[in-house]
Tab-separated table of C-alpha atoms in Angstrom:
chain	number	residue	atom	x	y	z
Z	460	MET	CA	14.804	1.240	-21.538
Z	461	LEU	CA	14.058	4.783	-20.419
Z	462	LYS	CA	15.290	8.085	-21.725
Z	463	ARG	CA	17.784	9.627	-19.357
Z	464	GLU	CA	15.464	12.534	-18.548
Z	465	ASP	CA	12.641	10.105	-17.704
Z	466	ASN	CA	14.936	8.073	-15.451
Z	467	GLU	CA	15.758	11.296	-13.638
Z	468	LYS	CA	12.064	12.145	-13.288
Z	469	LEU	CA	11.232	8.766	-11.752
Z	470	THR	CA	14.098	8.546	-9.297
Z	471	ARG	CA	14.476	12.045	-7.826
Z	472	THR	CA	12.250	12.651	-4.807
Z	473	GLY	CA	13.587	15.742	-3.065
Z	474	PRO	CA	11.183	18.527	-1.989
Z	475	ASP	CA	11.585	20.407	-5.270
Z	476	ALA	CA	11.573	17.414	-7.635
Z	477	PRO	CA	8.320	16.741	-9.573
Z	478	LEU	CA	8.088	13.153	-8.329
Z	479	GLY	CA	9.015	14.285	-4.827
Z	480	ARG	CA	6.028	16.619	-4.815
Z	481	LEU	CA	3.759	13.861	-6.145
Z	482	MET	CA	4.874	11.329	-3.521
Z	483	ARG	CA	4.403	13.908	-0.786
Z	484	SER	CA	0.724	14.088	-1.713
Z	485	TYR	CA	0.301	10.546	-0.323
Z	486	TRP	CA	0.639	9.290	3.245
Z	487	GLN	CA	4.147	7.849	3.649
Z	488	PRO	CA	5.589	5.630	6.408
Z	489	ALA	CA	7.928	7.601	8.655
Z	490	ALA	CA	8.802	5.131	11.435
Z	491	LEU	CA	7.761	1.959	13.193
Z	492	VAL	CA	5.965	2.433	16.470
Z	493	SER	CA	8.175	-0.337	17.861
Z	494	GLU	CA	11.361	1.627	17.149
Z	495	MET	CA	10.256	4.619	19.221
Z	496	PRO	CA	11.830	4.435	22.709
Z	497	GLU	CA	9.209	4.077	25.423
Z	498	ASP	CA	11.141	6.160	27.937
Z	499	ARG	CA	11.767	8.984	25.453
Z	500	PRO	CA	9.753	8.634	22.253
Z	501	VAL	CA	11.825	11.013	20.101
Z	502	LYS	CA	13.669	9.991	16.942
Z	503	ALA	CA	15.501	11.661	14.066
Z	504	VAL	CA	13.902	10.773	10.727
Z	505	ARG	CA	15.173	11.425	7.207
Z	506	LEU	CA	12.318	11.215	4.741
Z	507	MET	CA	12.586	12.046	1.047
Z	508	SER	CA	15.753	14.104	1.656
Z	509	GLU	CA	14.215	16.078	4.527
Z	510	ASP	CA	15.704	15.926	8.038
Z	511	LEU	CA	12.908	15.740	10.599
Z	512	VAL	CA	12.268	14.664	14.160
Z	513	LEU	CA	9.333	12.513	15.242
Z	514	PHE	CA	8.000	12.621	18.787
Z	515	ARG	CA	5.052	11.435	20.837
Z	516	ARG	CA	2.557	14.139	21.736
Z	517	ASP	CA	0.942	14.457	25.139
Z	518	ASP	CA	-2.366	13.226	23.733
Z	519	GLY	CA	-0.788	9.993	22.460
Z	520	GLY	CA	-0.532	11.117	18.831
Z	521	TRP	CA	2.632	12.007	16.961
Z	522	GLY	CA	4.387	15.208	15.978
Z	523	LEU	CA	6.817	15.525	13.068
Z	524	ILE	CA	8.796	18.750	12.757
Z	525	SER	CA	12.037	20.038	11.259
Z	526	ARG	CA	15.080	18.536	12.918
Z	527	PHE	CA	16.837	21.859	13.399
Z	528	CYS	CA	15.973	24.774	15.654
Z	529	ALA	CA	15.152	28.006	13.833
Z	530	HIS	CA	17.298	29.944	16.339
Z	531	ARG	CA	20.848	28.654	15.859
Z	532	GLY	CA	20.336	25.387	13.955
Z	533	VAL	CA	20.744	23.020	16.904
Z	534	ASP	CA	19.600	19.406	16.496
Z	535	LEU	CA	16.142	19.032	18.019
Z	536	SER	CA	16.311	15.229	18.034
Z	537	TYR	CA	18.202	15.652	21.326
Z	538	GLY	CA	15.515	17.970	22.690
Z	539	ARG	CA	13.448	17.458	25.816
Z	540	LEU	CA	9.826	16.395	25.711
Z	541	GLU	CA	8.267	19.131	27.809
Z	542	ASP	CA	5.001	21.034	28.062
Z	543	GLY	CA	3.359	19.334	25.089
Z	544	GLY	CA	6.235	19.886	22.697
Z	545	LEU	CA	9.955	19.559	22.091
Z	546	ARG	CA	12.326	21.973	23.858
Z	547	CYS	CA	15.711	22.856	22.363
Z	548	LEU	CA	18.592	22.154	24.756
Z	549	TYR	CA	20.597	25.200	23.675
Z	550	HIS	CA	18.402	28.151	24.682
Z	551	GLY	CA	15.136	26.494	25.660
Z	552	TRP	CA	13.008	27.364	22.646
Z	553	LEU	CA	9.889	25.185	22.793
Z	554	TYR	CA	8.204	23.905	19.624
Z	555	GLY	CA	4.723	22.407	19.429
Z	556	PRO	CA	3.666	19.580	17.086
Z	557	ASP	CA	2.470	22.270	14.664
Z	558	GLY	CA	6.024	23.654	14.416
Z	559	ARG	CA	5.109	26.918	16.153
Z	560	CYS	CA	7.571	28.321	18.656
Z	561	ARG	CA	5.707	28.528	21.966
Z	562	GLU	CA	8.423	29.834	24.270
Z	563	GLN	CA	11.719	31.733	24.061
Z	564	PRO	CA	12.811	31.910	27.709
Z	565	ALA	CA	15.759	34.277	27.165
Z	566	GLU	CA	13.682	36.930	25.362
Z	567	PRO	CA	12.018	39.810	27.258
Z	568	PRO	CA	8.623	38.975	28.802
Z	569	SER	CA	6.938	41.444	26.474
Z	570	SER	CA	8.525	39.989	23.318
Z	571	THR	CA	6.306	38.718	20.507
Z	572	PHE	CA	9.264	37.270	18.631
Z	573	ALA	CA	8.066	33.694	19.232
Z	574	ASP	CA	4.847	34.402	17.348
Z	575	LYS	CA	6.888	34.948	14.179
Z	576	ILE	CA	8.763	31.637	14.362
Z	577	ARG	CA	7.494	28.448	12.832
Z	578	ILE	CA	9.453	25.464	11.495
Z	579	ARG	CA	8.201	22.766	9.137
Z	580	SER	CA	5.627	20.404	10.583
Z	581	TYR	CA	3.644	17.553	9.112
Z	582	PRO	CA	0.523	15.673	10.250
Z	583	CYS	CA	0.938	12.063	11.346
Z	584	GLU	CA	-1.386	9.094	11.792
Z	585	GLU	CA	-0.654	5.693	13.274
Z	586	ARG	CA	-1.848	2.588	11.412
Z	587	ASN	CA	-1.061	-1.004	12.443
Z	588	GLY	CA	2.363	-0.377	13.930
Z	589	ILE	CA	3.552	2.313	11.498
Z	590	VAL	CA	3.530	6.078	11.913
Z	591	PHE	CA	2.500	7.620	8.584
Z	592	ALA	CA	3.231	11.235	7.682
Z	593	TYR	CA	1.739	13.562	5.105
Z	594	LEU	CA	4.353	15.919	3.664
Z	595	GLY	CA	2.206	17.430	0.921
Z	596	ALA	CA	0.420	20.734	0.486
Z	597	GLY	CA	-3.030	21.383	1.912
Z	598	ASP	CA	-5.084	19.005	4.020
Z	599	PRO	CA	-4.076	15.331	3.931
Z	600	PRO	CA	-6.332	12.894	2.062
Z	601	PRO	CA	-8.312	10.300	4.034
Z	602	PHE	CA	-6.740	6.875	4.407
Z	603	PRO	CA	-8.066	4.328	1.906
Z	604	ALA	CA	-9.957	1.305	3.245
Z	605	PHE	CA	-7.159	-1.058	2.175
Z	606	ASP	CA	-6.879	-4.303	4.136
Z	607	CYS	CA	-3.493	-3.260	5.550
Z	608	PHE	CA	-5.210	-0.319	7.264
Z	609	THR	CA	-8.515	-1.917	8.269
Z	610	ALA	CA	-7.190	-5.244	9.613
Z	611	PRO	CA	-7.268	-5.338	13.435
Z	612	GLN	CA	-3.781	-4.905	14.848
Z	613	ALA	CA	-3.924	-8.347	16.488
Z	614	TYR	CA	-3.921	-9.840	12.975
Z	615	THR	CA	-0.987	-7.781	11.697
Z	616	PHE	CA	2.769	-7.367	12.018
Z	617	ALA	CA	4.887	-4.404	10.943
Z	618	PHE	CA	8.600	-4.176	10.202
Z	619	LYS	CA	11.141	-2.259	8.092
Z	620	GLY	CA	14.538	-2.689	6.464
Z	621	LEU	CA	17.228	-0.490	4.944
Z	622	TRP	CA	18.175	-0.950	1.281
Z	623	GLU	CA	21.065	1.041	-0.118
Z	624	CYS	CA	19.578	2.017	-3.458
Z	625	ASN	CA	16.916	4.196	-5.019
Z	626	TRP	CA	13.305	3.571	-4.025
Z	627	LEU	CA	12.114	2.664	-7.539
Z	628	GLN	CA	14.419	-0.337	-7.725
Z	629	GLY	CA	12.700	-1.763	-4.659
Z	630	VAL	CA	9.207	-1.255	-6.055
Z	631	GLU	CA	10.106	-2.679	-9.464
Z	632	GLY	CA	11.493	-5.793	-7.799
Z	633	GLY	CA	8.270	-6.284	-5.864
Z	634	ILE	CA	5.947	-6.022	-8.874
Z	635	ASP	CA	8.074	-8.282	-11.098
Z	636	PRO	CA	6.333	-11.697	-10.998
Z	637	SER	CA	8.809	-13.691	-13.096
Z	638	HIS	CA	11.884	-13.338	-10.878
Z	639	VAL	CA	10.492	-15.705	-8.235
Z	640	SER	CA	11.115	-18.665	-10.556
Z	641	PHE	CA	14.841	-18.147	-10.133
Z	642	LEU	CA	15.824	-15.796	-7.329
Z	643	HIS	CA	13.975	-17.650	-4.557
Z	644	ARG	CA	14.410	-21.247	-5.691
Z	645	PHE	CA	16.309	-24.092	-4.034
Z	646	VAL	CA	18.790	-26.505	-5.555
Z	647	GLY	CA	18.784	-28.624	-2.401
Z	648	GLU	CA	16.287	-29.623	0.281
Z	649	ASP	CA	13.914	-26.844	1.330
Z	650	PRO	CA	14.372	-26.196	5.090
Z	651	ARG	CA	10.733	-25.325	5.662
Z	652	GLU	CA	10.980	-24.086	9.226
Z	653	VAL	CA	13.324	-21.184	8.473
Z	654	TYR	CA	12.680	-20.163	4.884
Z	655	GLY	CA	10.242	-17.420	3.845
Z	656	ARG	CA	6.849	-19.026	4.272
Z	657	GLN	CA	5.311	-17.876	1.053
Z	658	PHE	CA	7.852	-20.014	-0.802
Z	659	SER	CA	7.894	-22.961	1.594
Z	660	GLU	CA	4.129	-23.357	1.996
Z	661	GLU	CA	2.312	-25.897	-0.107
Z	662	VAL	CA	0.104	-24.382	-2.767
Z	663	ALA	CA	-3.355	-25.793	-2.176
Z	664	GLY	CA	-4.377	-28.345	-4.786
Z	665	THR	CA	-0.859	-29.045	-6.086
Z	666	GLY	CA	0.996	-31.032	-3.441
Z	667	GLN	CA	3.965	-28.742	-4.144
Z	668	LYS	CA	5.613	-25.925	-2.283
Z	669	LEU	CA	5.543	-22.604	-4.085
Z	670	SER	CA	9.328	-22.540	-4.507
Z	671	LYS	CA	9.182	-25.839	-6.424
Z	672	LEU	CA	6.074	-24.938	-8.426
Z	673	VAL	CA	7.380	-21.618	-9.752
Z	674	GLY	CA	10.829	-23.117	-10.251
Z	675	ASP	CA	9.384	-25.784	-12.515
Z	676	HIS	CA	7.318	-23.271	-14.486
Z	677	VAL	CA	9.687	-20.460	-15.365
Z	678	ARG	CA	7.715	-18.826	-18.188
Z	679	PRO	CA	4.527	-17.338	-16.718
Z	680	ASP	CA	2.056	-15.465	-18.844
Z	681	ILE	CA	1.944	-11.998	-17.329
Z	682	GLU	CA	-1.092	-9.764	-17.629
Z	683	VAL	CA	-1.394	-6.265	-16.194
Z	684	GLU	CA	-4.518	-4.182	-15.773
Z	685	ARG	CA	-5.258	-0.753	-14.346
Z	686	ALA	CA	-7.146	-0.638	-11.076
Z	687	GLU	CA	-8.266	2.101	-8.704
Z	688	HIS	CA	-5.345	1.291	-6.426
Z	689	GLY	CA	-2.810	1.345	-9.263
Z	690	LEU	CA	-2.086	-1.910	-11.113
Z	691	ARG	CA	-3.228	-5.515	-10.793
Z	692	VAL	CA	-0.640	-8.049	-11.996
Z	693	PHE	CA	-1.449	-11.649	-12.974
Z	694	ALA	CA	1.234	-14.335	-13.282
Z	695	ILE	CA	-0.330	-17.383	-14.948
Z	696	ARG	CA	1.472	-20.731	-14.979
Z	697	GLU	CA	-0.329	-23.584	-16.703
Z	698	LEU	CA	0.384	-26.773	-14.756
Z	699	ASP	CA	-1.439	-29.121	-17.124
Z	700	GLY	CA	-4.488	-29.144	-19.372
Z	701	GLU	CA	-6.812	-28.967	-16.371
Z	702	ARG	CA	-5.068	-26.779	-13.786
Z	703	THR	CA	-3.418	-23.371	-13.834
Z	704	HIS	CA	-1.545	-21.591	-11.053
Z	705	VAL	CA	-2.708	-17.990	-10.646
Z	706	ARG	CA	-0.719	-15.515	-8.569
Z	707	ILE	CA	-2.099	-11.986	-8.268
Z	708	THR	CA	0.042	-9.144	-6.968
Z	709	ASN	CA	-0.597	-5.401	-7.005
Z	710	LEU	CA	1.024	-2.031	-7.321
Z	711	MET	CA	-0.482	0.258	-4.683
Z	712	PHE	CA	0.358	3.593	-6.240
Z	713	PRO	CA	2.777	5.272	-6.003
Z	714	ASN	CA	5.383	3.337	-4.010
Z	715	ALA	CA	3.883	0.204	-2.478
Z	716	PHE	CA	2.943	-3.284	-3.573
Z	717	VAL	CA	0.676	-5.981	-2.157
Z	718	VAL	CA	1.511	-9.670	-2.532
Z	719	PRO	CA	0.183	-12.982	-1.145
Z	720	PHE	CA	2.259	-14.595	1.597
Z	721	GLY	CA	1.036	-18.162	1.803
Z	722	ASN	CA	-2.613	-19.172	1.638
Z	723	ASP	CA	-4.102	-16.799	4.213
Z	724	LYS	CA	-1.483	-14.082	4.599
Z	725	VAL	CA	-0.828	-10.985	2.529
Z	726	PHE	CA	1.592	-8.145	2.982
Z	727	ALA	CA	1.717	-4.556	1.833
Z	728	GLN	CA	5.180	-3.091	1.419
Z	729	TRP	CA	6.085	0.568	0.899
Z	730	HIS	CA	9.470	1.644	-0.470
Z	731	VAL	CA	10.120	5.052	1.023
Z	732	PRO	CA	13.055	7.270	0.015
Z	733	ILE	CA	15.483	8.346	2.688
Z	734	ASP	CA	17.199	10.203	-0.125
Z	735	ASP	CA	17.710	9.312	-3.773
Z	736	GLU	CA	20.337	6.640	-3.041
Z	737	ASN	CA	18.873	4.897	0.011
Z	738	HIS	CA	15.427	3.867	1.148
Z	739	TYR	CA	13.492	1.928	3.745
Z	740	TRP	CA	10.923	-0.722	2.977
Z	741	TYR	CA	8.038	-0.820	5.440
Z	742	MET	CA	5.798	-3.871	5.650
Z	743	VAL	CA	2.409	-4.600	7.148
Z	744	LEU	CA	1.714	-8.337	7.141
Z	745	TYR	CA	-1.930	-9.213	7.721
Z	746	ASP	CA	-3.440	-12.626	8.311
Z	747	PHE	CA	-7.009	-13.380	7.222
Z	748	ALA	CA	-7.276	-16.471	9.416
Z	749	GLU	CA	-5.166	-16.254	12.579
Z	750	ARG	CA	-3.842	-13.706	15.024
Z	751	THR	CA	-0.175	-12.977	14.432
Z	752	ASP	CA	2.539	-13.850	16.931
Z	753	ALA	CA	4.087	-10.419	16.652
Z	754	GLU	CA	6.622	-11.070	19.416
Z	755	THR	CA	8.084	-14.111	17.634
Z	756	LEU	CA	8.010	-12.424	14.240
Z	757	LEU	CA	9.783	-9.375	15.645
Z	758	ALA	CA	12.510	-11.512	17.205
Z	759	GLN	CA	13.022	-13.333	13.884
Z	760	ARG	CA	13.320	-10.108	11.911
Z	761	LEU	CA	15.555	-8.354	14.449
Z	762	ALA	CA	17.976	-11.276	14.201
Z	763	GLU	CA	18.551	-10.334	10.535
Z	764	VAL	CA	19.345	-6.611	11.000
Z	765	THR	CA	21.525	-4.258	12.993
Z	766	LEU	CA	19.994	-1.420	14.975
Z	767	PRO	CA	19.290	1.463	15.030
Z	768	ASP	CA	19.364	1.655	11.209
Z	769	TYR	CA	17.672	-1.693	10.430
Z	770	ARG	CA	20.500	-2.441	8.015
Z	771	PRO	CA	20.547	-6.142	7.071
Z	772	ILE	CA	23.482	-8.061	8.496
Z	773	GLN	CA	24.025	-9.400	4.969
Z	774	ASN	CA	24.607	-6.321	2.835
Z	775	ARG	CA	26.698	-4.881	0.021
Z	776	GLY	CA	29.595	-4.430	2.478
Z	777	ASN	CA	29.995	-8.214	2.864
Z	778	ASP	CA	28.762	-9.327	-0.579
Z	779	TRP	CA	25.311	-10.071	0.860
Z	780	GLY	CA	26.772	-13.134	2.604
Z	781	PHE	CA	27.445	-14.899	-0.696
Z	782	ASP	CA	28.731	-18.466	-0.254
Z	783	ALA	CA	29.707	-20.514	-3.305
Z	784	THR	CA	29.185	-23.847	-1.565
Z	785	GLU	CA	25.670	-22.877	-0.532
Z	786	GLN	CA	24.945	-21.770	-4.108
Z	787	SER	CA	25.898	-25.213	-5.418
Z	788	GLU	CA	24.129	-27.214	-2.725
Z	789	LEU	CA	21.156	-25.331	-1.251
Z	790	THR	CA	19.931	-21.938	-2.499
Z	791	TYR	CA	20.013	-20.529	-6.004
Z	792	THR	CA	21.590	-17.291	-4.763
Z	793	GLY	CA	24.033	-18.657	-2.195
Z	794	MET	CA	22.974	-15.771	0.040
Z	795	GLY	CA	21.177	-17.487	2.873
Z	796	LEU	CA	17.581	-18.332	3.633
Z	797	ASP	CA	16.102	-14.851	4.098
Z	798	ILE	CA	14.252	-13.997	0.892
Z	799	ASN	CA	14.517	-10.299	1.763
Z	800	VAL	CA	18.283	-10.562	1.253
Z	801	HIS	CA	17.758	-12.130	-2.190
Z	802	ASP	CA	15.565	-9.212	-3.243
Z	803	GLN	CA	17.941	-6.749	-1.606
Z	804	TRP	CA	20.922	-8.114	-3.567
Z	805	ALA	CA	19.002	-7.929	-6.833
Z	806	VAL	CA	18.114	-4.262	-6.514
Z	807	GLU	CA	21.246	-3.040	-4.722
Z	808	SER	CA	23.583	-4.737	-7.183
Z	809	MET	CA	22.199	-2.486	-9.951
Z	810	GLY	CA	23.907	0.475	-8.286
Z	811	ARG	CA	22.601	3.227	-6.074
Z	812	VAL	CA	20.479	4.594	-8.928
Z	813	GLN	CA	19.933	2.176	-11.793
Z	814	ASP	CA	20.823	3.433	-15.267
Z	815	ARG	CA	17.684	2.399	-17.125
Z	816	THR	CA	18.960	3.821	-20.409
Z	817	VAL	CA	21.024	0.678	-21.021
Z	818	GLU	CA	18.607	-2.066	-19.927
Z	819	ARG	CA	16.724	-4.348	-22.322
Z	820	LEU	CA	13.163	-5.240	-21.310
Z	821	GLY	CA	11.074	-8.100	-22.655
Z	822	VAL	CA	7.509	-9.369	-22.560
Z	823	SER	CA	8.049	-10.707	-19.032
Z	824	ASP	CA	8.677	-7.124	-17.851
Z	825	ARG	CA	5.142	-5.946	-18.560
Z	826	ALA	CA	4.479	-4.924	-14.963
Z	827	VAL	CA	7.660	-2.873	-14.795
Z	828	THR	CA	6.939	-1.015	-18.025
Z	829	ALA	CA	3.289	-0.484	-17.053
Z	830	ASN	CA	4.375	1.040	-13.743
Z	831	ARG	CA	6.767	3.452	-15.438
Z	832	ARG	CA	4.098	4.568	-17.875
Z	833	LEU	CA	1.681	5.089	-15.005
Z	834	LEU	CA	4.239	7.142	-13.080
Z	835	LEU	CA	5.028	9.362	-16.055
Z	836	LYS	CA	1.345	9.903	-16.871
Z	837	SER	CA	0.592	10.609	-13.228
Z	838	LEU	CA	3.335	13.220	-13.093
Z	839	GLU	CA	1.620	15.013	-15.967
Z	840	ALA	CA	-1.753	14.693	-14.222
Z	841	PHE	CA	-0.318	15.990	-10.952
Z	842	GLU	CA	1.177	19.047	-12.631
Z	843	ALA	CA	-2.192	19.695	-14.281
Z	844	GLY	CA	-4.115	19.288	-11.020
Z	845	SER	CA	-5.949	16.180	-12.270
Z	846	PRO	CA	-6.960	13.183	-10.103
Z	847	LEU	CA	-4.302	10.597	-9.253
Z	848	PRO	CA	-4.516	6.820	-8.692
Z	849	ALA	CA	-5.232	5.602	-5.149
Z	850	GLN	CA	-5.763	9.126	-3.864
Z	851	PRO	CA	-9.289	9.547	-2.458
Z	852	LEU	CA	-10.704	13.043	-2.385
Z	853	ASP	CA	-13.249	12.364	0.363
Z	854	ALA	CA	-14.486	9.704	2.790
Z	855	ASP	CA	-16.707	8.055	0.181
Z	856	GLY	CA	-13.773	7.755	-2.206
Z	857	ALA	CA	-11.596	6.307	0.542
Z	858	ALA	CA	-14.252	3.692	1.359
Z	859	ARG	CA	-14.207	2.516	-2.267
Z	860	LEU	CA	-10.447	1.880	-2.182
Z	861	VAL	CA	-10.504	-1.638	-0.750
Z	862	GLY	CA	-8.402	-4.794	-0.899
Z	863	PRO	CA	-6.517	-5.027	-3.103
Z	864	VAL	CA	-6.960	-8.728	-3.821
Z	865	ALA	CA	-3.701	-10.698	-3.617
Z	866	VAL	CA	-4.067	-14.461	-4.028
Z	867	ASP	CA	-2.007	-17.536	-4.750
Z	868	MET	CA	-4.337	-20.236	-6.083
Z	869	VAL	CA	-4.913	-23.038	-8.546
Z	870	GLY	CA	-7.890	-22.766	-10.848
Z	871	PRO	CA	-9.140	-24.383	-14.016
Z	872	THR	CA	-6.941	-23.861	-17.054
Z	873	THR	CA	-10.030	-22.821	-18.961
Z	874	GLY	CA	-11.945	-20.144	-17.083
Z	875	TRP	CA	-9.471	-19.227	-14.327
Z	876	GLN	CA	-10.406	-15.567	-14.883
Z	877	GLY	CA	-13.736	-16.134	-13.150
Z	878	GLN	CA	-12.217	-17.864	-10.116
Z	879	TRP	CA	-9.805	-15.498	-8.375
Z	880	ALA	CA	-12.436	-13.100	-7.023
Z	881	ALA	CA	-14.507	-16.035	-5.728
Z	882	HIS	CA	-11.361	-17.487	-4.109
Z	883	ASP	CA	-10.786	-14.207	-2.279
Z	884	ALA	CA	-14.467	-13.950	-1.319
Z	885	ARG	CA	-14.333	-17.399	0.315
Z	886	ARG	CA	-11.224	-16.399	2.268
Z	887	ARG	CA	-12.936	-13.254	3.483
Z	888	ALA	CA	-16.116	-15.126	4.392
Z	889	GLU	CA	-14.102	-17.459	6.613
Z	890	SER	CA	-12.010	-14.674	8.144
Z	891	PRO	CA	-12.745	-13.460	11.691
Z	892	TRP	CA	-12.295	-9.829	10.626
Z	893	ALA	CA	-12.437	-9.284	6.864
Z	894	THR	CA	-15.574	-8.121	5.096
Z	895	PRO	CA	-16.608	-8.711	1.483
Z	896	LEU	CA	-15.110	-6.181	-0.861
Z	897	GLY	CA	-17.473	-3.308	-1.378
Z	898	SER	CA	-19.035	-3.677	2.070
Z	899	PRO	CA	-18.406	-1.251	4.947
Z	900	ALA	CA	-15.332	-2.216	6.930
Z	901	LEU	CA	-15.756	-3.346	10.519
Z	902	SER	CA	-14.558	-0.990	13.193
Z	903	ASP	CA	-11.524	-2.115	15.202
Z	904	ASP	CA	-13.728	-2.835	18.202
Z	905	THR	CA	-16.168	-4.903	16.162
Z	906	ALA	CA	-13.367	-6.784	14.435
Z	907	ALA	CA	-11.590	-7.462	17.696
Z	908	GLY	CA	-14.796	-8.836	19.110
Z	909	ALA	CA	-15.270	-11.046	16.084
Z	910	GLY	CA	-11.759	-12.352	16.515
Z	911	ALA	CA	-12.339	-13.100	20.186
Z	912	THR	CA	-15.519	-15.001	19.338
Z	913	ALA	CA	-13.676	-17.002	16.681
Z	914	ASP	CA	-10.860	-17.839	19.082
Z	915	ALA	CA	-13.352	-18.960	21.675
């Protein structure tokens, strides 16, 4: 359990909250590129309790500024894209991507009033279908060389979803390796074609689908170690005297995790506060072996949500689609075949902000407790101006932040520790775009060419 004051520290992310300031010192997802209208790429965004508006710049980049005009407080998300900026509909004040007021048409020609007006603005960068924003002080840090950023876009897919609870509940669900033995299991026949592939794919060397394997082995040994990216989490399930199932997931500090999704796929998922009681998860799926069918994947995901908010059709308002007959005959949850809904129910059902002062954690919660300790220590480091996890200070530091390795494999019961890195190295060696960890990443053009050669 946590002390009440620590629970407050780790859940409050507004502009003046200690954790809010820490999280703003990292690049955070602000929107999907695919949700920006092509005919008028302007969208209201609420990010860590700040109301902003995102828009496409003339040069193809992105601008992110305060949602409200400094003149009379009018909503700029309805503004006109004109003259390289966003023009307020009320009196025609024009704002550039840097937040500076460029024009005030009703003021005298000799007026310098516009020079004194500037609203909040934040730098943005686009990476694999997501617009990231930096809301912190000073210059933004370079992007790490994580796979989710360096994979060619043709091998990736990005999406998002709304969860009606605090951000930390989402992250803690993602780094908890023991829940998969129950939450995502079947009691009936596994309908492979529609269920989340990481639980319906056969685990190489076992003849079993992951949902069956983890369901039969409900007591994994969990080990957690610090890493440059945050935490590396091992879930070890001994199958017999000769074979052990090893699943490695990661915390990508401060609010993302990286998990294997089948044999060749991995996804990184950020849990980004809208405010302290709601958040979006953003995902970049990347495939080491094959180009993604982004059009099909997008259609599948859009069928599970309502727009424009990306709220799941199954949500707390309809009991997450719970069906007692399904629970007795097909899925353990009785909440349908979308594993995202299972995770959503688990973290939303705790309440908007979980009261961690009354929980009881065990040995199987090692990753959760390790994450909380890391967050609290990092808050102290941030206040003291000390280095933080996964935050490169320069290009060389960013180049060293690679991976992280996320694998689902079977190794020898004795000596599995020496196998997971080799397993990942083989996957990278066979990939049309990935490079060995520690080697310079391929440029997008080089990787795209490699992919084309492989396809040919």
